mmCIF file of C-alpha atoms in Angstrom:
data_model
loop_
_atom_site.group_PDB
_atom_site.id
_atom_site.type_symbol
_atom_site.label_atom_id
_atom_site.label_comp_id
_atom_site.label_asym_id
_atom_site.label_seq_id
_atom_site.Cartn_x
_atom_site.Cartn_y
_atom_site.Cartn_z
ATOM 1 C CA MET A 1 12.600 14.953 -21.403
ATOM 2 C CA LYS A 2 14.819 13.160 -19.113
ATOM 3 C CA LYS A 3 12.573 14.562 -15.821
ATOM 4 C CA THR A 4 9.455 13.530 -17.644
ATOM 5 C CA GLY A 5 10.507 9.987 -17.894
ATOM 6 C CA ASN A 6 11.558 9.815 -15.141
ATOM 7 C CA ASP A 7 8.277 11.312 -13.553
ATOM 8 C CA LEU A 8 6.514 8.632 -16.049
ATOM 9 C CA LEU A 9 7.402 5.720 -14.971
ATOM 10 C CA PRO A 10 6.731 5.814 -11.024
ATOM 11 C CA PHE A 11 2.720 6.968 -12.153
ATOM 12 C CA ILE A 12 2.797 4.249 -14.747
ATOM 13 C CA ALA A 13 4.088 1.678 -11.576
ATOM 14 C CA MET A 14 1.924 2.924 -9.302
ATOM 15 C CA VAL A 15 -0.820 2.530 -11.737
ATOM 16 C CA ILE A 16 -0.429 -0.339 -12.480
ATOM 17 C CA VAL A 17 0.259 -1.959 -8.521
ATOM 18 C CA GLN A 18 -4.029 -0.209 -8.015
ATOM 19 C CA LEU A 19 -4.921 -2.462 -10.957
ATOM 20 C CA GLY A 20 -3.212 -5.593 -9.459
ATOM 21 C CA TYR A 21 -4.373 -5.009 -5.419
ATOM 22 C CA ALA A 22 -8.352 -4.145 -6.681
ATOM 23 C CA GLY A 23 -8.368 -7.204 -8.816
ATOM 24 C CA SER A 24 -6.553 -9.006 -5.690
ATOM 25 C CA ASN A 25 -9.782 -8.110 -3.398
ATOM 26 C CA VAL A 26 -12.631 -8.914 -5.680
ATOM 27 C CA VAL A 27 -11.026 -12.481 -5.940
ATOM 28 C CA THR A 28 -10.259 -12.758 -2.749
ATOM 29 C CA LYS A 29 -13.096 -11.896 -1.471
ATOM 30 C CA LEU A 30 -14.959 -14.002 -3.885
ATOM 31 C CA VAL A 31 -13.032 -17.552 -2.728
ATOM 32 C CA MET A 32 -13.611 -16.518 1.274
ATOM 33 C CA ASP A 33 -17.687 -16.237 0.596
ATOM 34 C CA THR A 34 -17.201 -19.714 -0.970
ATOM 35 C CA GLY A 35 -16.173 -21.295 1.694
ATOM 36 C CA MET A 36 -11.885 -20.443 2.327
ATOM 37 C CA ASP A 37 -10.431 -20.111 5.459
ATOM 38 C CA PRO A 38 -8.831 -15.785 5.120
ATOM 39 C CA PHE A 39 -6.051 -17.994 7.340
ATOM 40 C CA VAL A 40 -5.613 -20.809 4.669
ATOM 41 C CA GLN A 41 -6.007 -17.517 1.971
ATOM 42 C CA THR A 42 -3.241 -15.703 3.919
ATOM 43 C CA ALA A 43 -0.475 -19.047 4.319
ATOM 44 C CA TYR A 44 -0.333 -19.733 0.918
ATOM 45 C CA ARG A 45 0.254 -16.368 -0.595
ATOM 46 C CA PRO A 46 3.743 -15.595 0.470
ATOM 47 C CA ILE A 47 4.899 -19.260 -0.379
ATOM 48 C CA PHE A 48 3.424 -18.229 -4.001
ATOM 49 C CA ALA A 49 5.440 -14.872 -3.573
ATOM 50 C CA THR A 50 8.698 -16.289 -2.928
ATOM 51 C CA ILE A 51 8.661 -18.875 -5.724
ATOM 52 C CA SER A 52 7.898 -16.093 -8.302
ATOM 53 C CA ILE A 53 10.620 -13.540 -6.656
ATOM 54 C CA ALA A 54 13.250 -16.147 -6.242
ATOM 55 C CA PRO A 55 14.592 -16.143 -9.863
ATOM 56 C CA PHE A 56 14.780 -12.575 -10.233
ATOM 57 C CA ALA A 57 16.247 -12.166 -7.055
ATOM 58 C CA TYR A 58 19.196 -14.497 -8.133
ATOM 59 C CA PHE A 59 19.925 -14.070 -12.020
ATOM 60 C CA LEU A 60 20.020 -10.206 -12.233
ATOM 61 C CA GLU A 61 21.263 -9.762 -8.273
ATOM 62 C CA ARG A 62 23.699 -12.002 -7.602
ATOM 63 C CA LYS A 63 26.807 -10.772 -8.653
ATOM 64 C CA THR A 64 26.297 -6.912 -7.540
ATOM 65 C CA ARG A 65 23.970 -7.948 -4.011
ATOM 66 C CA PRO A 66 25.524 -6.261 -0.852
ATOM 67 C CA ARG A 67 26.731 -8.007 1.938
ATOM 68 C CA LEU A 68 23.902 -8.618 4.549
ATOM 69 C CA THR A 69 24.319 -6.766 7.906
ATOM 70 C CA LEU A 70 22.954 -8.026 11.627
ATOM 71 C CA SER A 71 21.360 -4.375 10.816
ATOM 72 C CA VAL A 72 19.891 -5.205 7.752
ATOM 73 C CA ILE A 73 18.729 -8.618 7.943
ATOM 74 C CA PHE A 74 16.800 -7.499 11.374
ATOM 75 C CA GLN A 75 14.798 -4.462 9.609
ATOM 76 C CA ILE A 76 14.581 -7.357 7.041
ATOM 77 C CA PHE A 77 12.641 -9.433 9.934
ATOM 78 C CA LEU A 78 10.622 -6.704 10.795
ATOM 79 C CA CYS A 79 9.069 -6.237 7.309
ATOM 80 C CA SER A 80 7.985 -9.466 7.056
ATOM 81 C CA ILE A 81 6.442 -9.074 10.500
ATOM 82 C CA VAL A 82 5.021 -5.987 9.762
ATOM 83 C CA GLY A 83 4.420 -5.496 6.123
ATOM 84 C CA ILE A 84 3.372 -9.076 5.136
ATOM 85 C CA THR A 85 2.450 -10.985 8.081
ATOM 86 C CA ALA A 86 0.775 -8.848 9.740
ATOM 87 C CA THR A 87 -0.995 -6.561 6.895
ATOM 88 C CA GLN A 88 -2.393 -10.031 4.876
ATOM 89 C CA TYR A 89 -3.630 -11.540 8.403
ATOM 90 C CA ALA A 90 -5.610 -8.084 8.956
ATOM 91 C CA PHE A 91 -6.823 -7.535 5.249
ATOM 92 C CA CYS A 92 -7.828 -10.794 5.082
ATOM 93 C CA ILE A 93 -10.197 -10.998 7.888
ATOM 94 C CA GLY A 94 -10.669 -7.502 7.645
ATOM 95 C CA LEU A 95 -11.956 -8.268 3.862
ATOM 96 C CA LYS A 96 -14.028 -12.001 4.969
ATOM 97 C CA ASN A 97 -16.282 -9.228 7.192
ATOM 98 C CA THR A 98 -16.882 -6.250 4.624
ATOM 99 C CA THR A 99 -16.400 -5.042 1.014
ATOM 100 C CA PRO A 100 -14.158 -4.975 -1.761
ATOM 101 C CA THR A 101 -15.411 -1.238 -1.230
ATOM 102 C CA ILE A 102 -14.847 -0.478 1.822
ATOM 103 C CA VAL A 103 -11.253 -1.667 1.628
ATOM 104 C CA GLY A 104 -10.106 0.824 -0.968
ATOM 105 C CA ALA A 105 -11.507 3.794 0.677
ATOM 106 C CA ILE A 106 -9.919 2.773 3.977
ATOM 107 C CA ASP A 107 -6.649 2.091 2.001
ATOM 108 C CA ASN A 108 -6.950 6.237 1.103
ATOM 109 C CA LEU A 109 -6.174 6.651 4.865
ATOM 110 C CA ILE A 110 -2.439 5.277 4.219
ATOM 111 C CA PRO A 111 -1.432 8.661 3.572
ATOM 112 C CA ALA A 112 -2.749 9.860 6.402
ATOM 113 C CA PHE A 113 -1.249 7.223 8.834
ATOM 114 C CA THR A 114 2.951 7.803 6.820
ATOM 115 C CA PHE A 115 2.454 10.943 7.618
ATOM 116 C CA LEU A 116 1.784 10.846 11.157
ATOM 117 C CA LEU A 117 4.221 7.934 11.335
ATOM 118 C CA ALA A 118 6.816 9.548 9.432
ATOM 119 C CA VAL A 119 7.312 12.423 11.592
ATOM 120 C CA PRO A 120 8.557 10.737 14.931
ATOM 121 C CA PHE A 121 11.053 8.755 12.407
ATOM 122 C CA GLY A 122 12.199 12.509 11.523
ATOM 123 C CA LEU A 123 10.905 11.635 7.445
ATOM 124 C CA GLU A 124 8.561 14.758 7.450
ATOM 125 C CA LYS A 125 7.899 17.647 9.811
ATOM 126 C CA LEU A 126 4.713 18.925 11.527
ATOM 127 C CA GLY A 127 4.254 22.386 10.106
ATOM 128 C CA LEU A 128 1.559 23.819 11.680
ATOM 129 C CA ARG A 129 2.649 27.420 11.374
ATOM 130 C CA SER A 130 2.248 26.847 7.918
ATOM 131 C CA ILE A 131 -0.662 27.015 5.440
ATOM 132 C CA ALA A 132 0.584 23.684 4.388
ATOM 133 C CA GLY A 133 0.862 22.063 7.217
ATOM 134 C CA GLN A 134 -2.353 23.141 8.518
ATOM 135 C CA ALA A 135 -3.465 21.311 5.299
ATOM 136 C CA LYS A 136 -1.976 18.140 6.164
ATOM 137 C CA LEU A 137 -3.421 18.057 9.545
ATOM 138 C CA ILE A 138 -6.879 18.948 8.577
ATOM 139 C CA GLY A 139 -6.347 16.621 5.841
ATOM 140 C CA THR A 140 -5.463 13.927 8.253
ATOM 141 C CA ILE A 141 -8.409 14.647 10.619
ATOM 142 C CA VAL A 142 -10.846 14.580 7.262
ATOM 143 C CA CYS A 143 -9.834 11.221 6.132
ATOM 144 C CA VAL A 144 -9.782 9.464 9.352
ATOM 145 C CA GLY A 145 -13.152 11.081 9.849
ATOM 146 C CA GLY A 146 -14.484 9.446 6.298
ATOM 147 C CA ALA A 147 -13.042 6.294 7.260
ATOM 148 C CA MET A 148 -15.047 6.366 10.899
ATOM 149 C CA LEU A 149 -18.479 7.248 8.767
ATOM 150 C CA LEU A 150 -18.480 4.751 6.160
ATOM 151 C CA SER A 151 -17.464 1.896 9.467
ATOM 152 C CA LEU A 152 -19.953 2.823 11.918
ATOM 153 C CA TYR A 153 -22.900 4.570 9.195
ATOM 154 C CA ARG A 154 -24.836 2.536 6.522
ATOM 155 C CA GLY A 155 -28.008 4.038 5.516
ATOM 156 C CA PRO A 156 -30.443 3.767 2.616
ATOM 157 C CA VAL A 157 -28.875 2.300 -0.140
ATOM 158 C CA VAL A 158 -28.043 4.360 -3.466
ATOM 159 C CA ILE A 159 -26.895 2.249 -5.975
ATOM 160 C CA GLY A 160 -27.933 -1.454 -5.920
ATOM 161 C CA GLN A 161 -26.716 -4.880 -7.704
ATOM 162 C CA LEU A 162 -26.583 -5.025 -10.998
ATOM 163 C CA GLY A 163 -28.709 -7.301 -12.616
ATOM 164 C CA PHE A 164 -25.813 -9.878 -13.673
ATOM 165 C CA HIS A 165 -26.070 -13.651 -13.489
ATOM 166 C CA TRP A 166 -22.695 -15.813 -11.967
ATOM 167 C CA LYS A 167 -23.259 -18.273 -9.401
ATOM 168 C CA TYR A 168 -19.588 -17.232 -7.879
ATOM 169 C CA ALA A 169 -21.405 -13.552 -7.207
ATOM 170 C CA GLU A 170 -24.781 -15.040 -5.993
ATOM 171 C CA SER A 171 -23.011 -17.907 -3.896
ATOM 172 C CA SER A 172 -20.813 -14.133 -2.208
ATOM 173 C CA ASP A 173 -24.410 -12.550 -1.844
ATOM 174 C CA LYS A 174 -25.975 -15.143 0.072
ATOM 175 C CA ASN A 175 -23.256 -14.701 2.696
ATOM 176 C CA ILE A 176 -23.415 -11.193 2.600
ATOM 177 C CA ASN A 177 -27.328 -11.234 2.934
ATOM 178 C CA SER A 178 -27.130 -14.109 5.430
ATOM 179 C CA GLY A 179 -24.750 -12.058 8.133
ATOM 180 C CA HIS A 180 -22.089 -13.698 7.269
ATOM 181 C CA THR A 181 -20.252 -10.437 7.032
ATOM 182 C CA ASN A 182 -19.906 -7.743 10.106
ATOM 183 C CA PHE A 183 -19.395 -4.541 8.532
ATOM 184 C CA LEU A 184 -18.214 -2.968 12.688
ATOM 185 C CA LEU A 185 -15.398 -5.223 12.652
ATOM 186 C CA GLY A 186 -14.438 -5.515 8.874
ATOM 187 C CA PRO A 187 -13.512 -2.134 8.617
ATOM 188 C CA PHE A 188 -11.998 -1.908 12.707
ATOM 189 C CA ILE A 189 -9.348 -4.528 11.299
ATOM 190 C CA LEU A 190 -8.821 -2.997 7.735
ATOM 191 C CA ILE A 191 -7.239 0.020 9.686
ATOM 192 C CA ILE A 192 -5.282 -2.015 11.965
ATOM 193 C CA SER A 193 -4.024 -3.701 8.187
ATOM 194 C CA SER A 194 -4.093 0.314 6.582
ATOM 195 C CA VAL A 195 -1.238 0.728 9.839
ATOM 196 C CA THR A 196 0.899 -1.916 9.655
ATOM 197 C CA TYR A 197 1.817 -1.466 6.077
ATOM 198 C CA THR A 198 2.292 1.916 6.602
ATOM 199 C CA LEU A 199 4.792 0.932 9.476
ATOM 200 C CA TRP A 200 6.175 -1.270 6.127
ATOM 201 C CA LEU A 201 6.742 1.399 4.275
ATOM 202 C CA ILE A 202 8.375 3.330 7.211
ATOM 203 C CA ILE A 203 10.948 0.747 7.674
ATOM 204 C CA GLN A 204 10.967 -0.417 3.968
ATOM 205 C CA ALA A 205 12.538 3.299 3.121
ATOM 206 C CA ARG A 206 15.338 2.460 5.438
ATOM 207 C CA VAL A 207 16.038 -0.616 4.344
ATOM 208 C CA ASN A 208 16.405 0.800 0.633
ATOM 209 C CA GLU A 209 19.146 3.052 1.694
ATOM 210 C CA LYS A 210 20.973 0.254 3.523
ATOM 211 C CA TYR A 211 20.958 -2.684 1.024
ATOM 212 C CA ALA A 212 20.628 -1.549 -2.540
ATOM 213 C CA ALA A 213 19.060 -4.938 -3.974
ATOM 214 C CA PRO A 214 15.354 -5.101 -4.333
ATOM 215 C CA TYR A 215 14.842 -8.451 -5.725
ATOM 216 C CA SER A 216 16.525 -9.904 -3.028
ATOM 217 C CA SER A 217 15.242 -7.793 -0.423
ATOM 218 C CA ILE A 218 12.042 -8.798 -1.247
ATOM 219 C CA PHE A 219 12.632 -12.258 -1.619
ATOM 220 C CA LEU A 220 13.910 -12.676 1.955
ATOM 221 C CA VAL A 221 10.757 -10.631 3.223
ATOM 222 C CA PHE A 222 8.212 -13.410 1.891
ATOM 223 C CA PHE A 223 10.579 -16.288 2.732
ATOM 224 C CA LEU A 224 10.470 -15.229 6.387
ATOM 225 C CA SER A 225 6.840 -14.591 6.153
ATOM 226 C CA SER A 226 6.413 -17.803 5.037
ATOM 227 C CA PHE A 227 7.196 -19.641 7.381
ATOM 228 C CA GLN A 228 5.588 -17.337 10.026
ATOM 229 C CA CYS A 229 2.423 -17.542 8.225
ATOM 230 C CA MET A 230 2.754 -21.299 7.802
ATOM 231 C CA ILE A 231 3.416 -21.832 11.785
ATOM 232 C CA ILE A 232 0.343 -19.983 12.465
ATOM 233 C CA SER A 233 -2.126 -21.010 10.258
ATOM 234 C CA TYR A 234 -1.618 -23.649 10.442
ATOM 235 C CA CYS A 235 -2.487 -23.845 14.520
ATOM 236 C CA VAL A 236 -5.824 -21.987 13.693
ATOM 237 C CA VAL A 237 -6.840 -24.402 11.126
ATOM 238 C CA PRO A 238 -5.595 -27.948 11.165
ATOM 239 C CA LYS A 239 -7.794 -29.553 9.473
ATOM 240 C CA ALA A 240 -6.005 -30.626 6.081
ATOM 241 C CA SER A 241 -9.342 -30.871 3.872
ATOM 242 C CA GLU A 242 -9.492 -26.885 3.971
ATOM 243 C CA TRP A 243 -6.502 -26.592 2.720
ATOM 244 C CA ALA A 244 -7.685 -27.721 -0.509
ATOM 245 C CA LEU A 245 -7.115 -25.324 -3.500
ATOM 246 C CA THR A 246 -9.826 -26.091 -6.037
ATOM 247 C CA PRO A 247 -9.531 -23.761 -9.427
ATOM 248 C CA ILE A 248 -10.725 -20.929 -7.704
ATOM 249 C CA ARG A 249 -8.971 -21.299 -5.131
ATOM 250 C CA ALA A 250 -5.351 -21.838 -7.049
ATOM 251 C CA ILE A 251 -6.055 -18.781 -8.748
ATOM 252 C CA SER A 252 -6.918 -16.411 -5.847
ATOM 253 C CA VAL A 253 -3.394 -17.650 -4.242
ATOM 254 C CA VAL A 254 -1.414 -17.800 -7.338
ATOM 255 C CA TYR A 255 -2.736 -14.429 -8.413
ATOM 256 C CA ASN A 256 -2.627 -13.555 -5.535
ATOM 257 C CA GLY A 257 1.360 -14.303 -4.578
ATOM 258 C CA THR A 258 2.399 -13.320 -7.702
ATOM 259 C CA VAL A 259 0.786 -10.295 -9.063
ATOM 260 C CA CYS A 260 -0.603 -8.731 -6.289
ATOM 261 C CA SER A 261 2.261 -9.581 -3.899
ATOM 262 C CA SER A 262 5.506 -9.646 -5.198
ATOM 263 C CA LEU A 263 5.290 -7.306 -8.508
ATOM 264 C CA ALA A 264 3.201 -4.880 -6.667
ATOM 265 C CA LEU A 265 5.351 -4.975 -3.678
ATOM 266 C CA TYR A 266 8.479 -4.499 -5.794
ATOM 267 C CA LEU A 267 7.357 -1.459 -7.829
ATOM 268 C CA SER A 268 6.094 -0.027 -4.566
ATOM 269 C CA SER A 269 9.729 -0.800 -2.458
ATOM 270 C CA TRP A 270 10.831 1.270 -6.201
ATOM 271 C CA CYS A 271 8.631 3.928 -6.233
ATOM 272 C CA ILE A 272 9.482 4.700 -2.433
ATOM 273 C CA GLU A 273 13.034 4.336 -3.589
ATOM 274 C CA LYS A 274 12.095 6.780 -6.250
ATOM 275 C CA LYS A 275 9.766 9.114 -4.876
ATOM 276 C CA GLY A 276 9.612 8.742 -1.379
ATOM 277 C CA PRO A 277 7.125 6.545 1.140
ATOM 278 C CA LEU A 278 4.141 9.209 0.240
ATOM 279 C CA TYR A 279 4.248 9.353 -3.427
ATOM 280 C CA VAL A 280 3.496 5.689 -3.405
ATOM 281 C CA SER A 281 0.800 6.345 -0.889
ATOM 282 C CA MET A 282 -1.183 8.901 -2.929
ATOM 283 C CA PHE A 283 -2.131 6.372 -5.900
ATOM 284 C CA ASN A 284 -5.128 4.937 -3.695
ATOM 285 C CA PRO A 285 -8.015 6.377 -4.460
ATOM 286 C CA PHE A 286 -7.451 4.756 -8.158
ATOM 287 C CA LEU A 287 -7.740 1.530 -5.750
ATOM 288 C CA LEU A 288 -11.362 2.391 -4.269
ATOM 289 C CA ILE A 289 -13.043 3.324 -8.268
ATOM 290 C CA ILE A 290 -11.786 0.407 -9.338
ATOM 291 C CA ALA A 291 -12.440 -2.061 -6.410
ATOM 292 C CA ALA A 292 -16.124 -0.538 -6.192
ATOM 293 C CA PHE A 293 -16.463 -0.514 -9.730
ATOM 294 C CA LEU A 294 -15.439 -4.742 -10.070
ATOM 295 C CA SER A 295 -17.514 -5.796 -7.091
ATOM 296 C CA TRP A 296 -21.137 -4.169 -8.266
ATOM 297 C CA ILE A 297 -20.617 -5.776 -11.906
ATOM 298 C CA LEU A 298 -18.876 -8.681 -10.866
ATOM 299 C CA LEU A 299 -20.148 -9.300 -6.564
ATOM 300 C CA ARG A 300 -23.196 -8.054 -6.949
ATOM 301 C CA GLU A 301 -22.301 -5.557 -4.214
ATOM 302 C CA LYS A 302 -24.513 -2.455 -3.242
ATOM 303 C CA LEU A 303 -23.439 0.987 -2.342
ATOM 304 C CA TYR A 304 -24.849 2.448 0.515
ATOM 305 C CA VAL A 305 -25.218 6.394 1.587
ATOM 306 C CA GLY A 306 -22.290 5.791 4.868
ATOM 307 C CA ILE A 307 -19.994 4.008 1.971
ATOM 308 C CA VAL A 308 -20.459 6.681 -0.233
ATOM 309 C CA VAL A 309 -20.372 10.010 1.950
ATOM 310 C CA GLY A 310 -17.555 8.391 3.862
ATOM 311 C CA SER A 311 -15.201 7.263 0.691
ATOM 312 C CA ILE A 312 -16.056 11.186 -0.927
ATOM 313 C CA LEU A 313 -14.965 12.199 2.951
ATOM 314 C CA THR A 314 -11.807 10.247 2.780
ATOM 315 C CA VAL A 315 -10.675 10.966 -0.695
ATOM 316 C CA VAL A 316 -10.825 14.886 0.090
ATOM 317 C CA GLY A 317 -8.913 14.360 3.168
ATOM 318 C CA LEU A 318 -6.448 12.660 1.216
ATOM 319 C CA TYR A 319 -6.002 15.096 -1.436
ATOM 320 C CA GLY A 320 -6.119 18.230 0.726
ATOM 321 C CA PHE A 321 -3.299 16.563 2.594
ATOM 322 C CA LEU A 322 -1.070 15.967 -0.445
ATOM 323 C CA TRP A 323 -2.214 19.721 -1.393
ATOM 324 C CA GLY A 324 -0.610 20.765 1.520
ATOM 325 C CA GLN A 325 2.009 18.238 0.629
ATOM 326 C CA LYS A 326 3.053 19.890 -2.432
ATOM 327 C CA LYS A 327 2.376 23.183 -1.506
ATOM 328 C CA GLU A 328 5.432 22.662 1.344
ATOM 329 C CA MET A 329 7.756 20.151 -1.222
ATOM 330 C CA GLU A 330 7.196 23.593 -3.235
ATOM 331 C CA GLN A 331 7.896 26.000 -0.515
ATOM 332 C CA SER A 332 11.181 23.742 0.672
ATOM 333 C CA LYS A 333 12.544 24.224 -2.928
ATOM 334 C CA ASN A 334 11.614 27.944 -3.166
ATOM 335 C CA ASP A 335 13.793 28.025 0.253
ATOM 336 C CA VAL A 336 16.981 26.222 -1.154
ATOM 337 C CA GLU A 337 16.847 28.331 -4.262
ATOM 338 C CA GLU A 338 17.182 31.626 -2.334
ATOM 339 C CA GLU A 339 19.678 29.995 0.164
ATOM 340 C CA ASP A 340 21.728 28.891 -3.638
ATOM 341 C CA LYS A 341 21.405 32.760 -4.663
ATOM 342 C CA GLU A 342 22.607 33.818 -1.876
ATOM 343 C CA ALA A 343 25.419 31.703 -1.654
ATOM 344 C CA ASN A 344 26.362 32.179 -5.514
ATOM 345 C CA LYS A 345 26.094 36.687 -4.120
ATOM 346 C CA GLU A 346 28.686 36.139 -1.608
ATOM 347 C CA GLU A 347 30.882 34.106 -4.140
ATOM 348 C CA ASN A 348 30.507 36.786 -7.201
ATOM 349 C CA ARG A 349 31.194 39.521 -4.193
ATOM 350 C CA TYR A 350 34.493 37.547 -2.969
ATOM 351 C CA ALA A 351 35.382 37.411 -6.304
ATOM 352 C CA ARG A 352 35.398 40.689 -6.815
ATOM 353 C CA VAL A 353 37.035 41.643 -4.204
ATOM 354 C CA THR A 354 40.130 38.995 -4.521
ATOM 355 C CA TRP A 355 40.130 40.186 -8.152
ATOM 356 C CA ASN A 356 40.815 44.254 -7.195
ATOM 357 C CA CYS A 357 43.466 43.300 -4.205
ATOM 358 C CA ASN A 358 45.164 42.069 -7.162
#
């Protein structure tokens, strides 16, 4: 029963994370298509995230917080640059030039990138001689191929717009149809965002091992990123009027900062500690389904052949990869059990010899 509970809580946490990300994709796309600069959107996000996570870091960990070492500070600094600043700039600029559905599809590349980057860090083994290792490699190739297809090919419309009347959706639709988006540039930048997010997964796993204070760790990451993003964004967008927050923009930045950044990042970090980085990345297909549904309803998004086929290939490749990962874990478990049996046999044999000698 205890094992079931331990498995259920990370599952619920990651479903919540994907729901939060899907809502963020739709809301962020909406406000940027109605005039908000992606650099301004990115600058506000870590500020609200820092404010929302600060009380938890102070009150819950003030007595248990371990001492910060130079090594931990450097790794947290890397997390802020890679996991927040670089990832969010690439994400917002990529989303500006594409749709939430494509964002959800490209996010399925994260497990493949995690695997490829975890190998040199010693967190994963390639294992091409086994069926499991081959499945992981083939799944990675199919994932990347699907992402390339939806990035480079659109084709005819499969599902048209929903006849839902909403003024914000109409504004978004006009921007898309007027050539405001770039369906080649957008997915390419989103792939960069997936790579930087993958790097964060790897670095955060190291931080969790050395600094057992998740709230304080996430707070420091967002705090450092706030300064980085404000400096960069102000240099790019110095005009004060561009920073004004209308009601829909305020909802977007507060939601992104509190729910999608601090809550989602903390839950992801907690699941990394409990289940590992690959477990976190396996839930990305939920994001694709939810984002596609919300985009179709709220943003009047059309679904094209290239997006549908590319998304299917990406998800198939993902689960082929996960199947190989599961088989590999089962084989590793069986090997450990065999070693334990052999060790027990040796102990019993030694005990019998000792008894006979006595």
